[in-house]
PDB file of C-alpha atoms in Angstrom:
ATOM      1  CA  TRP A  15     105.965 -25.613 -24.214  1.00 81.00           C
ATOM      2  CA  GLU A  16     102.339 -26.465 -23.503  1.00 86.00           C
ATOM      3  CA  VAL A  17      99.700 -24.920 -25.733  1.00 83.00           C
ATOM      4  CA  ASN A  18      98.269 -22.935 -22.849  1.00 84.00           C
ATOM      5  CA  THR A  19     101.805 -21.446 -22.127  1.00 87.00           C
ATOM      6  CA  VAL A  20     102.270 -20.291 -25.683  1.00 86.00           C
ATOM      7  CA  ARG A  21      98.765 -18.769 -25.603  1.00 86.00           C
ATOM      8  CA  VAL A  22      99.420 -16.904 -22.383  1.00 88.00           C
ATOM      9  CA  THR A  23     102.815 -15.789 -23.516  1.00 90.00           C
ATOM     10  CA  ALA A  24     101.657 -14.483 -26.738  1.00 88.00           C
ATOM     11  CA  MET A  25      98.825 -12.485 -24.979  1.00 89.00           C
ATOM     12  CA  PHE A  26     101.268 -11.166 -22.470  1.00 91.00           C
ATOM     13  CA  ILE A  27     103.464  -9.712 -25.027  1.00 91.00           C
ATOM     14  CA  THR A  28     100.267  -8.399 -26.987  1.00 90.00           C
ATOM     15  CA  TYR A  29      98.648  -6.623 -24.060  1.00 90.00           C
ATOM     16  CA  MET A  30     101.461  -5.684 -21.821  1.00 93.00           C
ATOM     17  CA  GLY A  31     103.715  -4.565 -24.635  1.00 92.00           C
ATOM     18  CA  SER A  32     100.954  -2.607 -26.077  1.00 91.00           C
ATOM     19  CA  ALA A  33     100.012  -1.099 -22.714  1.00 92.00           C
ATOM     20  CA  LEU A  34     103.443   0.044 -21.935  1.00 94.00           C
ATOM     21  CA  GLY A  35     104.079   1.460 -25.548  1.00 92.00           C
ATOM     22  CA  LEU A  36     100.785   3.342 -25.493  1.00 91.00           C
ATOM     23  CA  ILE A  37     101.378   4.908 -21.988  1.00 93.00           C
ATOM     24  CA  VAL A  38     104.927   5.914 -23.042  1.00 94.00           C
ATOM     25  CA  CYS A  39     103.499   7.309 -26.304  1.00 91.00           C
ATOM     26  CA  GLY A  40     101.188   9.378 -24.279  1.00 90.00           C
ATOM     27  CA  PHE A  41     103.975  11.208 -22.416  1.00 94.00           C
ATOM     28  CA  LEU A  42     106.385  11.754 -25.367  1.00 93.00           C
ATOM     29  CA  ASP A  43     106.800  15.213 -26.597  1.00 91.00           C
ATOM     30  CA  ALA A  44     108.618  14.530 -29.731  1.00 93.00           C
ATOM     31  CA  LYS A  45     106.135  13.482 -32.431  1.00 90.00           C
ATOM     32  CA  TYR A  46     108.321  11.043 -34.315  1.00 95.00           C
ATOM     33  CA  ALA A  47     109.212   9.189 -31.074  1.00 95.00           C
ATOM     34  CA  ALA A  48     105.453   8.906 -30.485  1.00 92.00           C
ATOM     35  CA  TYR A  49     104.871   7.644 -33.877  1.00 92.00           C
ATOM     36  CA  THR A  50     107.530   4.918 -33.371  1.00 93.00           C
ATOM     37  CA  PHE A  51     106.013   3.856 -30.169  1.00 92.00           C
ATOM     38  CA  MET A  52     102.439   3.712 -31.797  1.00 91.00           C
ATOM     39  CA  VAL A  53     103.799   1.612 -34.531  1.00 93.00           C
ATOM     40  CA  LEU A  54     105.498  -0.726 -31.922  1.00 91.00           C
ATOM     41  CA  THR A  55     102.245  -1.310 -30.241  1.00 91.00           C
ATOM     42  CA  GLN A  56     100.737  -2.665 -33.472  1.00 90.00           C
ATOM     43  CA  VAL A  57     103.831  -4.863 -33.643  1.00 91.00           C
ATOM     44  CA  PHE A  58     103.130  -6.182 -30.258  1.00 90.00           C
ATOM     45  CA  TYR A  59      99.366  -6.756 -31.186  1.00 86.00           C
ATOM     46  CA  ALA A  60     100.780  -9.254 -33.965  1.00 86.00           C
ATOM     47  CA  ALA A  61     101.493 -11.585 -31.160  1.00 85.00           C
ATOM     48  CA  ALA A  62      97.792 -11.947 -30.644  1.00 83.00           C
ATOM     49  CA  GLN A  63      97.522 -14.314 -33.683  1.00 80.00           C
ATOM     50  CA  SER A  64      99.282 -16.963 -31.559  1.00 78.00           C
ATOM     51  CA  GLY A  65      96.962 -16.368 -28.649  1.00 78.00           C
ATOM     52  CA  LEU A  66      93.565 -14.783 -29.480  1.00 77.00           C
ATOM     53  CA  GLY A  67      93.623 -15.982 -33.102  1.00 76.00           C
ATOM     54  CA  CYS A  68      93.790 -19.691 -32.078  1.00 81.00           C
ATOM     55  CA  ILE A  69      91.925 -20.005 -28.808  1.00 81.00           C
ATOM     56  CA  TRP A  70      88.647 -20.636 -30.529  1.00 82.00           C
ATOM     57  CA  SER A  71      90.023 -23.787 -32.231  1.00 82.00           C
ATOM     58  CA  ASP A  72      91.489 -24.929 -28.902  1.00 82.00           C
ATOM     59  CA  VAL A  73      88.388 -24.503 -26.701  1.00 81.00           C
ATOM     60  CA  ALA A  74      85.663 -25.619 -29.231  1.00 82.00           C
ATOM     61  CA  PRO A  75      86.873 -26.793 -32.555  1.00 83.00           C
ATOM     62  CA  LEU A  76      83.322 -27.620 -33.872  1.00 83.00           C
ATOM     63  CA  TYR A  77      82.080 -24.023 -33.070  1.00 84.00           C
ATOM     64  CA  SER A  78      85.213 -21.893 -33.557  1.00 84.00           C
ATOM     65  CA  SER A  79      83.786 -19.880 -36.357  1.00 87.00           C
ATOM     66  CA  SER A  80      80.699 -18.938 -34.513  1.00 88.00           C
ATOM     67  CA  LEU A  81      82.551 -18.098 -31.359  1.00 85.00           C
ATOM     68  CA  ASN A  82      85.156 -16.091 -33.537  1.00 87.00           C
ATOM     69  CA  SER A  83      82.329 -14.220 -35.085  1.00 91.00           C
ATOM     70  CA  LEU A  84      80.610 -13.522 -31.781  1.00 90.00           C
ATOM     71  CA  ALA A  85      84.030 -12.242 -30.380  1.00 86.00           C
ATOM     72  CA  ASN A  86      84.584  -9.947 -33.447  1.00 88.00           C
ATOM     73  CA  THR A  87      81.094  -8.548 -33.171  1.00 90.00           C
ATOM     74  CA  ILE A  88      81.666  -7.585 -29.517  1.00 86.00           C
ATOM     75  CA  GLY A  89      84.982  -6.342 -30.303  1.00 85.00           C
ATOM     76  CA  ALA A  90      83.678  -3.957 -33.061  1.00 92.00           C
ATOM     77  CA  VAL A  91      81.885  -2.110 -30.374  1.00 91.00           C
ATOM     78  CA  ALA A  92      85.228  -0.607 -29.484  1.00 85.00           C
ATOM     79  CA  GLY A  93      85.441   0.910 -32.943  1.00 88.00           C
ATOM     80  CA  ILE A  94      82.207   2.615 -32.235  1.00 93.00           C
ATOM     81  CA  VAL A  95      82.698   3.612 -28.566  1.00 94.00           C
ATOM     82  CA  GLY A  96      86.432   4.467 -28.778  1.00 91.00           C
ATOM     83  CA  PRO A  97      86.138   7.603 -30.851  1.00 94.00           C
ATOM     84  CA  ILE A  98      83.333   8.877 -28.542  1.00 96.00           C
ATOM     85  CA  VAL A  99      85.431   8.321 -25.505  1.00 95.00           C
ATOM     86  CA  VAL A 100      88.592   9.923 -26.992  1.00 94.00           C
ATOM     87  CA  SER A 101      86.443  12.835 -28.053  1.00 96.00           C
ATOM     88  CA  ALA A 102      85.023  13.359 -24.530  1.00 97.00           C
ATOM     89  CA  PHE A 103      88.568  12.953 -23.012  1.00 96.00           C
ATOM     90  CA  VAL A 104      89.875  15.634 -25.445  1.00 95.00           C
ATOM     91  CA  GLU A 105      87.131  17.820 -24.724  1.00 96.00           C
ATOM     92  CA  ALA A 106      87.273  17.355 -20.808  1.00 97.00           C
ATOM     93  CA  TRP A 107      91.043  17.914 -20.749  1.00 95.00           C
ATOM     94  CA  PRO A 108      92.106  20.277 -23.413  1.00 92.00           C
ATOM     95  CA  GLY A 109      95.482  20.005 -24.812  1.00 90.00           C
ATOM     96  CA  VAL A 110      97.974  17.140 -24.341  1.00 92.00           C
ATOM     97  CA  TRP A 111      96.363  15.709 -21.291  1.00 95.00           C
ATOM     98  CA  GLY A 112      93.074  14.640 -23.210  1.00 95.00           C
ATOM     99  CA  TRP A 113      95.266  12.373 -25.237  1.00 93.00           C
ATOM    100  CA  ARG A 114      97.279  11.147 -22.388  1.00 94.00           C
ATOM    101  CA  MET A 115      94.211  10.194 -20.509  1.00 96.00           C
ATOM    102  CA  ALA A 116      93.071   8.248 -23.571  1.00 94.00           C
ATOM    103  CA  PHE A 117      96.350   6.405 -23.780  1.00 93.00           C
ATOM    104  CA  LEU A 118      96.294   5.825 -20.063  1.00 94.00           C
ATOM    105  CA  LEU A 119      92.780   4.323 -20.313  1.00 94.00           C
ATOM    106  CA  THR A 120      93.749   2.243 -23.195  1.00 91.00           C
ATOM    107  CA  GLY A 121      96.976   0.891 -21.435  1.00 91.00           C
ATOM    108  CA  GLY A 122      94.631   0.169 -18.351  1.00 92.00           C
ATOM    109  CA  MET A 123      92.255  -1.701 -20.560  1.00 91.00           C
ATOM    110  CA  CYS A 124      95.128  -3.789 -21.801  1.00 90.00           C
ATOM    111  CA  THR A 125      96.235  -4.575 -18.440  1.00 92.00           C
ATOM    112  CA  VAL A 126      92.761  -5.630 -17.305  1.00 92.00           C
ATOM    113  CA  ALA A 127      92.374  -7.749 -20.337  1.00 88.00           C
ATOM    114  CA  MET A 128      95.681  -9.639 -19.691  1.00 90.00           C
ATOM    115  CA  MET A 129      94.719 -10.243 -16.143  1.00 92.00           C
ATOM    116  CA  LEU A 130      91.162 -11.630 -17.283  1.00 90.00           C
ATOM    117  CA  TRP A 131      92.975 -13.702 -19.933  1.00 85.00           C
ATOM    118  CA  TYR A 132      95.494 -15.371 -17.418  1.00 86.00           C
ATOM    119  CA  LYS A 133      92.770 -16.113 -14.898  1.00 88.00           C
ATOM    120  CA  TYR A 134      89.941 -17.456 -17.118  1.00 84.00           C
ATOM    121  CA  ILE A 135      91.278 -18.498 -20.723  1.00 82.00           C
ATOM    122  CA  LYS A 136      92.691 -21.991 -20.920  1.00 80.00           C
ATOM    123  CA  SER A 137      93.500 -23.784 -24.001  1.00 78.00           C
ATOM    124  CA  GLU A 138      91.628 -27.019 -23.412  1.00 76.00           C
ATOM    125  CA  ILE A 139      88.612 -28.371 -25.240  1.00 74.00           C
ATOM    126  CA  ARG A 140      85.461 -27.678 -23.431  1.00 76.00           C
ATOM    127  CA  PRO A 141      83.074 -30.636 -23.875  1.00 77.00           C
ATOM    128  CA  GLU A 142      79.964 -28.555 -23.313  1.00 77.00           C
ATOM    129  CA  LEU A 143      81.146 -26.170 -26.316  1.00 74.00           C
ATOM    130  CA  ASN A 144      82.284 -29.143 -28.428  1.00 74.00           C
ATOM    131  CA  THR A 145      79.280 -31.695 -28.462  1.00 73.00           C
ATOM    132  CA  PRO A 146      77.360 -31.383 -31.610  1.00 70.00           C
ATOM    133  CA  ALA A 147      73.550 -31.604 -31.122  1.00 69.00           C
ATOM    134  CA  PRO A 148      72.035 -34.920 -32.211  1.00 71.00           C
ATOM    135  CA  LEU A 149      70.284 -34.988 -35.628  1.00 66.00           C
ATOM    136  CA  ARG A 150      66.639 -35.136 -35.691  1.00 67.00           C
ATOM    137  CA  THR A 151      65.270 -37.683 -37.839  1.00 70.00           C
ATOM    138  CA  ASP A 152      61.524 -37.188 -37.018  1.00 67.00           C
ATOM    139  CA  VAL A 153      61.255 -33.683 -38.480  1.00 64.00           C
ATOM    140  CA  LEU A 154      59.392 -34.671 -41.471  1.00 60.00           C
TER     141      LEU A 154
END
């Protein structure tokens, strides 16, 4: 397999497996079945380590730590915004439908993320992200 094929396959398992699991989870009435599907979505997210976890080194080996830090910072916004959105959904749709809408939104976000990944992310070194700036010797 080519590196890009491995990355796309891993992210397909991650995003689409999680999207499906979360949507099913939102429509289950049995709490232990819902717990099982919620745990399965986390299992699917483990596949991201073969996709998202490695893409920074594929694209820009010299700047992979900076790119990874930037992506983690942007991703942390979901940890702040997520509870606010879920709270608004539960308030707007009392009962089980508030949670169903939250799971549907998350499943939709996973689907959109997969489509964007497939269209734009390629596991090829990008020269513009991999060329170090020349050292300046005339500083002092």
